[in-house]
Amino acid sequence: MKQEQMKIWERFLKGLLIMTGILFIATGIGYLFQYLGFSEENIILVYILGVLIIAIITVNRGWSVCYSLLSVLLFNFLFTEPRFTFFSYDYGYPVTFVTVFIAAVIVSNLTIQIRKQGYRAEQMALRTRILLETNQMLQKAKNADEMIEETARHLMRMMGKNVIYYRAEDGILSEPRFCMAEPGAAKMLYLQQRERQAAQWVFENRKRAGTGMDQYPDAHCLYLAIRNEDMVYGVIGIALEGMMMDVYEQNLILSILGECALALEKEGYNRKREEALAQAKNEQLRANLLRSISHDLRTPLTSISGNAGILLNSASALGEEKQKQLYKGIYDDSMWLINLVENLLSVTRLEDGTMNLNLQIELVDEVIEGALKHISRDHSDYELKFIHSEELLLAKMDSRLIIQVIINIVDNALKYTPKGSKIEIYARKENQMIAISIADNGKGIADCAKEKIFDMFYTADSKVADSRRGLGLGLFLCKSIIQAHGGTIQVADNVPHGTIFTFTLQAEEVTLNE
């Protein structure tokens, strides 16, 4: 209150000095005009000009009215006969004085109105700019916490005051956080029980409290809710320390908090929509997976069960070649099941974010050779060839996962190419990357399928995952593993026919110390 009274006295003294100074200047110019022989009308115009200047410089209309009255009295006292009295010989002067006074007051009012209109326009432009900056700032925020924090920082910069803010979580206020305009200010001042009670009251009642309000007027901060019609997202406290804000500042702060509430409401809707979409996607994936597993497991398990039953009941009646064929069928189907389970486990770890890469510098040729030793399908009817690189190629990788990538792509080629097809594997260095290609001369992949070939549950022969012995997880898993390594994977045509799968890994160099 003392600060407000001091400011009132300062404004009063400033207005008084300005009015007195302009009166002296106008009177001095009047004496100069009289000395030069100018008419009294010119002196009156000088005083009216002073009214304009007073109205432009000062805010209070009272100074203009007071100046108008004093200028008429001074003109009568100093420039009309008899001088240095408030009488005049000319009976028309009183009418002139009244007219001049009214004209001065009208000019003063018009000038003040124009000034106020300009001030309001300036305030409106400033308000629009601040709200636009607030909106842009909120759009850049990634989540609700950042939105409230950026709003608090914005208010701190705009007001030059310390700001405390609470986030509402699950119907309760979180612990307070600070945006300090004064780095050395004591935060404990705003952690007192009274401050917390004021913030809690605002949260529960959706009204302002604190400095200058009926509720908790002794608080150090003015507390306001970040809210819409249905929900309170948080509470902002501005450390006014007893200072009162004008109506414009209050409305501007409420507008900023309103923008923040709208952004938080939109963020909440978007989050719920994304969660609903993710849940629907997960339900669809789960349904596809269950449908696919129930179909694809039945075929190899039926084959294993049938072959095992024949061997169990009629092994002695079968020739050695037939027994070997049945054993091989059981082995192939069991290896396929093992590969399927490995892919399922890997996809699960990728989706859960629990797959950790054990990155090591590996010799690319050795990794490829290791993968070829674990090919589950019988490739005796295919020409599977590994073309060794002429130079020593090293790459940073998790060799276990890259072996799985190579196995999946080669198994895919063995599955979809006719017997007798040629499958070649080769590696090369391209700039700072190692490119590994697996090419076949089969029938190739249609252009429309290339865009979806790496999608989960997509298979080349069918748009759903019910095709025989193919969940559509292998290439999806390959893409996920390569992306986790910071590389890329792509599919292209092998001229004149066939398909080339190429993936890249970060190249490494070994420096020998001499």
Coordinates of C-alpha atoms in Angstrom, one line a residue:
M1 CA 0.0 0.0 0.0
K2 CA 2.8 2.4 0.8
Q3 CA 4.3 1.8 -2.6
E4 CA 1.0 2.5 -4.3
Q5 CA 0.7 5.8 -2.3
M6 CA 4.2 6.8 -3.3
K7 CA 3.4 6.2 -6.9
I8 CA 0.3 8.3 -6.7
W9 CA 2.3 11.2 -5.1
E10 CA 4.9 10.8 -7.8
R11 CA 2.4 11.0 -10.6
F12 CA 0.7 14.1 -8.9
L13 CA 4.0 16.0 -8.5
K14 CA 5.0 15.1 -12.1
G15 CA 1.7 16.4 -13.5
L16 CA 1.9 19.6 -11.4
L17 CA 5.5 20.3 -12.6
I18 CA 4.5 19.7 -16.2
M19 CA 1.5 21.9 -16.0
T20 CA 3.4 24.7 -14.2
G21 CA 6.3 24.5 -16.7
I22 CA 4.0 24.7 -19.8
L23 CA 2.1 27.7 -18.2
F24 CA 5.4 29.5 -17.7
I25 CA 6.5 28.7 -21.2
A26 CA 3.2 29.8 -22.8
T27 CA 3.2 33.0 -20.7
G28 CA 6.8 33.8 -21.8
I29 CA 5.8 33.3 -25.4
G30 CA 2.8 35.5 -24.8
Y31 CA 5.0 38.3 -23.6
L32 CA 7.3 37.8 -26.6
F33 CA 4.3 38.1 -29.0
Q34 CA 3.0 41.2 -27.2
Y35 CA 6.5 42.8 -27.5
L36 CA 6.5 42.0 -31.2
G37 CA 3.1 43.5 -31.6
F38 CA 1.1 40.4 -32.2
S39 CA -2.6 40.4 -31.5
E40 CA -4.2 38.9 -28.4
E41 CA -5.7 36.1 -30.5
N42 CA -2.2 34.8 -31.2
I43 CA -1.5 34.7 -27.4
I44 CA -4.7 32.8 -26.8
L45 CA -3.7 30.2 -29.4
V46 CA -0.4 29.7 -27.6
Y47 CA -2.3 28.9 -24.4
I48 CA -4.6 26.5 -26.3
L49 CA -1.5 24.9 -27.8
G50 CA -0.4 24.3 -24.2
V51 CA -3.7 22.5 -23.5
L52 CA -2.9 20.1 -26.4
I53 CA 0.6 19.5 -25.0
I54 CA -0.7 18.9 -21.5
A55 CA -3.3 16.4 -22.8
I56 CA -0.7 14.5 -24.7
I57 CA 1.9 14.3 -21.9
T58 CA -0.3 13.7 -18.9
V59 CA -2.8 10.9 -18.3
N60 CA -5.2 12.7 -15.9
R61 CA -7.9 14.9 -17.5
G62 CA -7.9 17.1 -14.4
W63 CA -4.5 18.7 -15.4
S64 CA -5.9 19.8 -18.7
V65 CA -9.0 21.4 -17.1
C66 CA -6.9 23.0 -14.5
Y67 CA -4.5 24.4 -17.1
S68 CA -7.4 25.7 -19.2
L69 CA -8.8 27.6 -16.2
L70 CA -5.4 29.0 -15.1
S71 CA -4.5 30.0 -18.7
V72 CA -7.7 32.1 -19.0
L73 CA -7.0 33.7 -15.6
L74 CA -3.4 34.4 -16.5
F75 CA -4.4 35.9 -19.9
N76 CA -6.9 38.2 -18.1
F77 CA -4.4 39.1 -15.4
L78 CA -1.3 39.7 -17.6
F79 CA -2.5 40.7 -21.1
T80 CA -5.8 42.6 -20.8
E81 CA -6.4 46.1 -19.5
P82 CA -6.2 46.9 -16.7
R83 CA -3.3 44.6 -16.2
F84 CA -2.5 42.7 -13.0
T85 CA -6.2 42.6 -12.1
F86 CA -9.0 40.2 -12.9
F87 CA -11.1 43.0 -14.3
S88 CA -11.4 44.2 -17.9
Y89 CA -12.6 47.4 -19.5
D90 CA -14.0 45.5 -22.5
Y91 CA -17.4 44.0 -21.6
G92 CA -16.9 41.3 -24.3
Y93 CA -13.8 39.8 -22.6
P94 CA -15.8 37.6 -20.1
V95 CA -17.5 35.9 -23.1
T96 CA -14.1 35.5 -24.7
F97 CA -12.7 34.0 -21.6
V98 CA -15.6 31.5 -21.2
T99 CA -15.3 30.6 -24.9
V100 CA -11.6 30.1 -24.7
F101 CA -12.0 28.0 -21.5
I102 CA -14.7 25.8 -23.2
A103 CA -12.6 25.5 -26.4
A104 CA -9.6 24.5 -24.3
V105 CA -11.6 21.9 -22.4
I106 CA -13.0 20.4 -25.6
V107 CA -9.6 20.3 -27.3
S108 CA -8.2 18.6 -24.2
N109 CA -11.0 16.0 -24.1
L110 CA -10.6 15.2 -27.8
T111 CA -6.8 14.9 -27.4
I112 CA -7.2 12.6 -24.4
Q113 CA -9.8 10.5 -26.2
I114 CA -7.5 10.1 -29.2
R115 CA -4.6 9.2 -26.9
K116 CA -6.7 6.6 -25.1
Q117 CA -7.9 5.1 -28.4
G118 CA -4.2 4.8 -29.5
Y119 CA -3.3 3.3 -26.1
R120 CA -6.1 0.8 -26.4
A121 CA -5.1 -0.1 -29.9
E122 CA -1.5 -0.5 -28.7
Q123 CA -2.7 -2.7 -25.8
M124 CA -4.8 -4.8 -28.2
A125 CA -1.9 -5.2 -30.6
L126 CA 0.4 -6.2 -27.7
R127 CA -2.2 -8.6 -26.3
T128 CA -2.6 -10.2 -29.7
R129 CA 1.2 -10.5 -30.1
I130 CA 1.6 -12.0 -26.6
L131 CA -1.2 -14.5 -27.2
L132 CA 0.2 -15.4 -30.6
E133 CA 3.6 -16.0 -29.0
T134 CA 1.9 -18.1 -26.3
N135 CA 0.1 -20.2 -28.8
Q136 CA 3.3 -20.8 -30.8
M137 CA 5.2 -21.6 -27.6
L138 CA 2.5 -24.1 -26.5
Q139 CA 2.5 -25.8 -29.9
K140 CA 6.2 -26.5 -29.6
A141 CA 5.7 -28.2 -26.2
K142 CA 5.8 -32.0 -26.3
N143 CA 3.6 -32.8 -23.4
A144 CA 1.4 -31.3 -20.6
D145 CA 4.3 -30.8 -18.2
E146 CA 6.2 -28.7 -20.8
M147 CA 3.1 -26.7 -21.6
I148 CA 2.5 -25.6 -18.0
E149 CA 6.3 -25.0 -17.5
E150 CA 6.5 -22.8 -20.7
T151 CA 3.4 -20.9 -19.6
A152 CA 5.0 -20.2 -16.2
R153 CA 8.2 -19.0 -17.9
H154 CA 6.3 -16.8 -20.3
L155 CA 4.5 -15.1 -17.4
M156 CA 7.8 -14.8 -15.5
R157 CA 9.4 -13.0 -18.4
M158 CA 6.3 -10.8 -19.1
M159 CA 5.7 -9.8 -15.5
G160 CA 9.3 -9.8 -14.2
K161 CA 8.1 -11.7 -11.1
N162 CA 8.8 -15.0 -9.6
V163 CA 6.3 -17.7 -10.7
I164 CA 5.3 -20.9 -8.8
Y165 CA 3.2 -23.5 -10.5
Y166 CA 1.5 -26.8 -9.6
R167 CA 0.4 -29.5 -12.0
A168 CA -2.9 -31.3 -11.3
E169 CA -2.4 -35.1 -11.5
D170 CA -5.1 -37.6 -10.7
G171 CA -7.2 -35.0 -8.9
I172 CA -4.4 -33.7 -6.6
L173 CA -1.8 -30.9 -6.9
S174 CA 1.7 -32.1 -7.4
E175 CA 4.7 -30.6 -5.7
P176 CA 5.4 -26.9 -6.6
R177 CA 7.9 -25.9 -9.2
F178 CA 9.5 -22.6 -9.8
C179 CA 10.4 -20.1 -12.5
M180 CA 12.5 -17.5 -10.7
A181 CA 12.9 -14.0 -12.2
E182 CA 15.3 -13.3 -9.3
P183 CA 17.9 -16.2 -9.3
G184 CA 18.8 -15.5 -5.7
A185 CA 15.3 -15.3 -4.3
A186 CA 14.4 -17.6 -1.4
K187 CA 12.1 -20.4 -2.6
M188 CA 11.2 -21.3 1.0
L189 CA 9.1 -18.1 1.1
Y190 CA 6.7 -19.7 -1.4
L191 CA 6.7 -23.1 0.2
Q192 CA 5.0 -22.0 3.4
Q193 CA 1.8 -23.8 4.5
R194 CA -0.3 -20.7 3.8
E195 CA 0.9 -20.6 0.2
R196 CA 0.0 -24.2 -0.3
Q197 CA -3.4 -23.7 1.2
A198 CA -4.1 -20.8 -1.1
A199 CA -3.1 -22.9 -4.2
Q200 CA -5.3 -25.8 -2.9
W201 CA -8.3 -23.5 -2.4
V202 CA -7.9 -22.2 -6.0
F203 CA -7.7 -25.8 -7.3
E204 CA -10.9 -26.8 -5.5
N205 CA -13.0 -23.7 -6.0
R206 CA -11.7 -22.6 -9.5
K207 CA -11.4 -18.9 -8.3
R208 CA -8.5 -16.6 -7.7
A209 CA -6.9 -16.2 -4.3
G210 CA -3.9 -14.7 -2.7
T211 CA -2.6 -11.1 -2.9
G212 CA -5.3 -8.6 -3.3
M213 CA -8.1 -11.2 -3.1
D214 CA -10.7 -11.9 -0.4
Q215 CA -9.3 -15.4 0.1
Y216 CA -5.7 -15.6 1.6
P217 CA -4.9 -11.9 1.0
D218 CA -1.8 -12.3 3.2
A219 CA -0.2 -14.7 0.7
H220 CA 2.9 -13.7 -1.2
C221 CA 1.5 -14.8 -4.6
L222 CA -1.7 -14.3 -6.6
Y223 CA -2.9 -17.8 -7.4
L224 CA -4.9 -18.5 -10.6
A225 CA -6.3 -21.8 -12.0
I226 CA -5.4 -23.2 -15.4
R227 CA -8.8 -24.5 -16.3
N228 CA -11.7 -24.9 -18.7
E229 CA -15.3 -25.5 -18.0
D230 CA -14.8 -29.1 -17.0
M231 CA -11.3 -29.5 -15.6
V232 CA -8.5 -27.8 -13.7
Y233 CA -5.1 -28.6 -15.1
G234 CA -3.0 -26.8 -12.6
V235 CA -2.5 -23.6 -10.5
I236 CA -0.1 -20.7 -11.3
G237 CA 1.1 -18.4 -8.6
I238 CA 2.6 -14.9 -9.4
A239 CA 4.7 -13.4 -6.6
L240 CA 3.2 -9.9 -6.5
E241 CA 4.4 -9.2 -2.9
G242 CA 1.4 -6.9 -2.2
M243 CA 1.5 -5.1 -5.6
M244 CA -1.8 -4.7 -7.4
M245 CA -2.2 -5.4 -11.1
D246 CA -4.4 -3.2 -13.3
V247 CA -7.4 -4.7 -15.2
Y248 CA -5.4 -5.0 -18.5
E249 CA -2.7 -7.1 -16.8
Q250 CA -5.3 -9.3 -15.1
N251 CA -7.2 -9.9 -18.4
L252 CA -3.9 -10.6 -20.3
I253 CA -2.8 -13.2 -17.7
L254 CA -6.3 -14.8 -17.8
S255 CA -6.1 -15.0 -21.6
I256 CA -2.7 -16.6 -21.4
L257 CA -3.9 -19.2 -18.9
G258 CA -7.0 -19.7 -21.1
E259 CA -4.7 -20.5 -24.1
C260 CA -2.7 -22.9 -21.9
A261 CA -5.9 -24.6 -20.8
L262 CA -7.1 -25.0 -24.5
A263 CA -3.7 -26.4 -25.4
L264 CA -3.8 -28.9 -22.5
E265 CA -7.4 -29.9 -23.4
K266 CA -6.3 -30.5 -27.0
E267 CA -3.2 -32.5 -25.8
G268 CA -5.5 -34.6 -23.6
Y269 CA -7.9 -35.4 -26.5
N270 CA -4.9 -36.2 -28.8
R271 CA -3.4 -38.5 -26.1
K272 CA -6.6 -40.3 -25.5
R273 CA -7.2 -40.7 -29.3
E274 CA -3.6 -42.1 -29.7
E275 CA -4.1 -44.5 -26.8
A276 CA -7.4 -45.6 -28.3
L277 CA -5.8 -46.1 -31.7
A278 CA -2.9 -47.9 -30.1
Q279 CA -5.2 -50.2 -28.1
A280 CA -7.3 -50.9 -31.3
K281 CA -4.0 -51.7 -33.2
N282 CA -2.8 -53.9 -30.4
E283 CA -6.2 -55.7 -30.4
Q284 CA -6.0 -56.2 -34.1
L285 CA -2.4 -57.4 -33.9
R286 CA -3.3 -59.8 -31.1
A287 CA -6.2 -61.1 -33.2
N288 CA -4.0 -61.5 -36.3
L289 CA -1.3 -63.2 -34.2
L290 CA -3.7 -65.7 -32.6
R291 CA -5.4 -66.5 -35.9
S292 CA -2.0 -66.9 -37.6
I293 CA -0.5 -69.0 -34.9
S294 CA -3.5 -71.3 -34.7
H295 CA -3.3 -71.9 -38.4
D296 CA 0.5 -72.0 -38.9
L297 CA 1.3 -74.1 -35.9
R298 CA -1.3 -76.7 -36.9
T299 CA 0.4 -77.7 -40.1
P300 CA 3.9 -78.5 -38.9
L301 CA 2.6 -80.0 -35.6
T302 CA 0.2 -82.2 -37.6
S303 CA 3.1 -83.2 -39.8
I304 CA 5.4 -83.9 -36.9
S305 CA 2.7 -85.9 -35.1
G306 CA 1.9 -87.9 -38.2
N307 CA 5.5 -88.7 -39.0
A308 CA 6.3 -89.6 -35.4
G309 CA 3.2 -91.9 -35.3
I310 CA 4.3 -93.7 -38.5
L311 CA 7.8 -94.2 -37.1
L312 CA 6.4 -95.4 -33.8
N313 CA 4.0 -97.9 -35.2
S314 CA 5.5 -99.0 -38.5
A315 CA 9.2 -98.3 -38.4
S316 CA 10.2 -101.9 -39.0
A317 CA 8.0 -102.1 -42.1
L318 CA 9.6 -99.0 -43.6
G319 CA 12.7 -98.9 -45.7
E320 CA 15.8 -96.9 -44.5
E321 CA 15.2 -94.3 -47.2
K322 CA 11.6 -93.8 -46.1
Q323 CA 12.6 -93.5 -42.5
K324 CA 15.2 -91.0 -43.3
Q325 CA 12.6 -89.0 -45.2
L326 CA 10.2 -89.0 -42.2
Y327 CA 13.0 -88.0 -39.8
K328 CA 14.0 -85.2 -42.1
G329 CA 10.4 -84.0 -42.2
I330 CA 10.2 -84.0 -38.4
Y331 CA 13.5 -82.1 -38.3
D332 CA 12.5 -79.5 -40.9
D333 CA 9.2 -78.8 -39.2
S334 CA 10.8 -78.6 -35.7
M335 CA 13.4 -76.2 -37.0
W336 CA 10.7 -74.1 -38.6
L337 CA 8.9 -73.9 -35.3
I338 CA 12.1 -72.9 -33.5
N339 CA 12.6 -70.1 -36.0
L340 CA 9.0 -69.0 -35.6
V341 CA 9.4 -68.9 -31.8
E342 CA 12.6 -66.9 -32.1
N343 CA 10.9 -64.4 -34.3
L344 CA 8.0 -64.1 -32.0
L345 CA 10.2 -63.5 -29.0
S346 CA 12.3 -61.0 -30.9
V347 CA 9.2 -59.1 -32.0
T348 CA 7.9 -59.1 -28.4
R349 CA 11.2 -57.7 -27.1
L350 CA 11.2 -55.0 -29.8
E351 CA 7.6 -54.0 -29.1
D352 CA 8.3 -53.8 -25.3
G353 CA 11.6 -51.9 -25.8
T354 CA 13.5 -54.6 -23.9
M355 CA 15.8 -55.7 -26.7
N356 CA 19.3 -54.4 -25.8
L357 CA 21.9 -54.3 -28.6
N358 CA 25.3 -55.7 -27.8
L359 CA 27.3 -53.8 -30.4
Q360 CA 30.7 -55.1 -31.2
I361 CA 33.1 -54.7 -34.2
E362 CA 32.6 -57.8 -36.2
L363 CA 34.1 -59.3 -39.4
V364 CA 31.2 -59.2 -41.9
D365 CA 32.2 -62.4 -43.8
E366 CA 32.4 -64.4 -40.6
V367 CA 28.9 -63.2 -39.6
I368 CA 27.4 -64.2 -43.0
E369 CA 29.1 -67.6 -42.8
G370 CA 27.8 -68.1 -39.3
A371 CA 24.3 -67.3 -40.5
L372 CA 24.5 -69.8 -43.4
K373 CA 25.3 -72.6 -41.0
H374 CA 22.0 -72.0 -39.2
I375 CA 19.7 -72.0 -42.3
S376 CA 16.7 -74.1 -41.2
R377 CA 15.4 -75.1 -44.6
D378 CA 16.9 -77.7 -46.8
H379 CA 18.7 -75.8 -49.6
S380 CA 20.2 -78.8 -51.4
D381 CA 17.9 -78.1 -54.3
Y382 CA 19.0 -74.4 -54.5
E383 CA 22.3 -72.9 -55.5
L384 CA 23.1 -70.9 -52.4
K385 CA 26.4 -69.0 -52.9
F386 CA 28.3 -66.6 -50.7
I387 CA 30.6 -64.3 -52.7
H388 CA 33.4 -63.2 -50.4
S389 CA 34.6 -59.6 -50.5
E390 CA 38.1 -58.9 -51.7
E391 CA 38.7 -56.4 -48.9
L392 CA 38.4 -56.8 -45.1
L393 CA 35.0 -55.5 -44.1
L394 CA 34.3 -54.6 -40.5
A395 CA 31.0 -53.4 -39.1
K396 CA 29.6 -52.5 -35.7
M397 CA 26.7 -54.8 -35.0
D398 CA 25.0 -57.2 -32.6
S399 CA 26.1 -60.3 -34.5
R400 CA 23.3 -62.5 -33.0
L401 CA 20.6 -60.2 -34.3
I402 CA 22.3 -59.7 -37.7
I403 CA 22.6 -63.5 -38.1
Q404 CA 18.8 -63.7 -37.5
V405 CA 18.2 -61.0 -40.2
I406 CA 20.3 -63.0 -42.8
I407 CA 18.5 -66.2 -41.8
N408 CA 15.1 -64.7 -42.2
I409 CA 15.9 -63.2 -45.6
V410 CA 17.5 -66.4 -46.9
D411 CA 14.6 -68.5 -45.6
N412 CA 12.2 -66.1 -47.3
A413 CA 14.1 -66.6 -50.6
L414 CA 14.0 -70.4 -50.2
K415 CA 10.3 -70.3 -49.5
Y416 CA 9.2 -68.1 -52.4
T417 CA 11.6 -69.1 -55.2
P418 CA 11.3 -72.3 -57.2
K419 CA 13.7 -75.2 -56.8
G420 CA 16.9 -74.7 -58.8
S421 CA 17.0 -71.0 -58.2
K422 CA 20.2 -69.2 -57.4
I423 CA 20.6 -67.2 -54.2
E424 CA 23.7 -65.1 -53.8
I425 CA 25.0 -63.2 -50.7
Y426 CA 27.6 -60.5 -51.0
A427 CA 28.9 -57.5 -49.1
R428 CA 30.6 -54.2 -50.1
K429 CA 31.5 -50.9 -48.6
E430 CA 29.5 -47.8 -49.6
N431 CA 30.9 -44.6 -48.1
Q432 CA 30.7 -45.0 -44.3
M433 CA 28.4 -48.0 -44.5
I434 CA 28.6 -51.7 -45.2
A435 CA 25.9 -52.9 -47.6
I436 CA 24.9 -56.6 -47.4
S437 CA 22.8 -57.9 -50.3
I438 CA 20.9 -61.2 -50.7
A439 CA 19.8 -61.7 -54.3
D440 CA 17.7 -64.4 -56.0
N441 CA 16.6 -65.1 -59.5
G442 CA 13.1 -66.2 -58.7
K443 CA 9.8 -64.7 -60.0
G444 CA 10.4 -61.4 -58.0
I445 CA 8.0 -59.3 -56.0
A446 CA 5.2 -57.1 -57.4
D447 CA 5.7 -53.4 -57.1
C448 CA 2.5 -53.0 -55.0
A449 CA 3.9 -55.6 -52.5
K450 CA 7.3 -53.9 -52.1
E451 CA 5.7 -51.0 -50.2
K452 CA 4.2 -53.4 -47.6
I453 CA 6.7 -56.2 -47.6
F454 CA 8.2 -55.0 -44.3
D455 CA 4.8 -54.6 -42.5
M456 CA 3.9 -56.9 -39.6
F457 CA 1.8 -59.9 -40.7
Y458 CA 2.1 -59.1 -44.4
T459 CA 3.1 -62.0 -46.7
A460 CA 3.8 -61.8 -50.4
D461 CA 1.2 -64.3 -51.5
S462 CA -1.6 -63.0 -49.3
K463 CA -2.7 -59.8 -47.7
V464 CA -3.5 -61.5 -44.5
A465 CA -1.4 -63.7 -42.3
D466 CA -3.4 -66.9 -42.9
S467 CA -1.2 -68.2 -45.7
R468 CA 0.4 -71.5 -45.1
R469 CA 3.4 -71.5 -42.9
G470 CA 4.1 -67.7 -42.9
L471 CA 3.3 -65.3 -40.1
G472 CA 4.7 -62.3 -41.9
L473 CA 7.0 -61.5 -39.0
G474 CA 10.4 -62.2 -40.5
L475 CA 10.9 -59.1 -42.7
F476 CA 9.2 -56.9 -40.2
L477 CA 11.7 -58.1 -37.6
C478 CA 14.6 -57.6 -40.1
K479 CA 13.5 -54.0 -40.6
S480 CA 13.2 -53.3 -36.8
I481 CA 16.6 -54.8 -36.1
I482 CA 18.4 -52.9 -38.9
Q483 CA 16.7 -49.6 -37.9
A484 CA 17.9 -50.3 -34.3
H485 CA 21.4 -50.5 -35.7
G486 CA 21.0 -47.1 -37.4
G487 CA 20.9 -48.7 -40.9
T488 CA 18.4 -49.1 -43.7
I489 CA 16.8 -52.0 -45.5
Q490 CA 15.3 -52.0 -48.9
V491 CA 14.0 -54.4 -51.6
A492 CA 14.6 -54.0 -55.4
D493 CA 14.2 -56.0 -58.6
N494 CA 17.1 -58.3 -59.7
V495 CA 17.4 -57.8 -63.4
P496 CA 16.3 -59.7 -65.5
H497 CA 14.1 -61.3 -62.8
G498 CA 14.2 -61.9 -59.1
T499 CA 14.6 -59.9 -55.9
I500 CA 17.5 -58.2 -54.1
F501 CA 17.2 -57.4 -50.3
T502 CA 19.9 -55.0 -49.2
F503 CA 20.6 -53.7 -45.7
T504 CA 23.3 -51.4 -44.3
L505 CA 25.4 -51.3 -41.2
Q506 CA 27.9 -48.7 -39.8
A507 CA 31.4 -49.5 -41.2
E508 CA 34.3 -49.6 -38.8
E509 CA 38.1 -49.4 -39.3
V510 CA 40.7 -51.1 -37.2
T511 CA 43.8 -49.0 -36.5
L512 CA 47.0 -51.0 -35.9
N513 CA 49.5 -49.4 -33.4
E514 CA 53.0 -49.6 -34.8

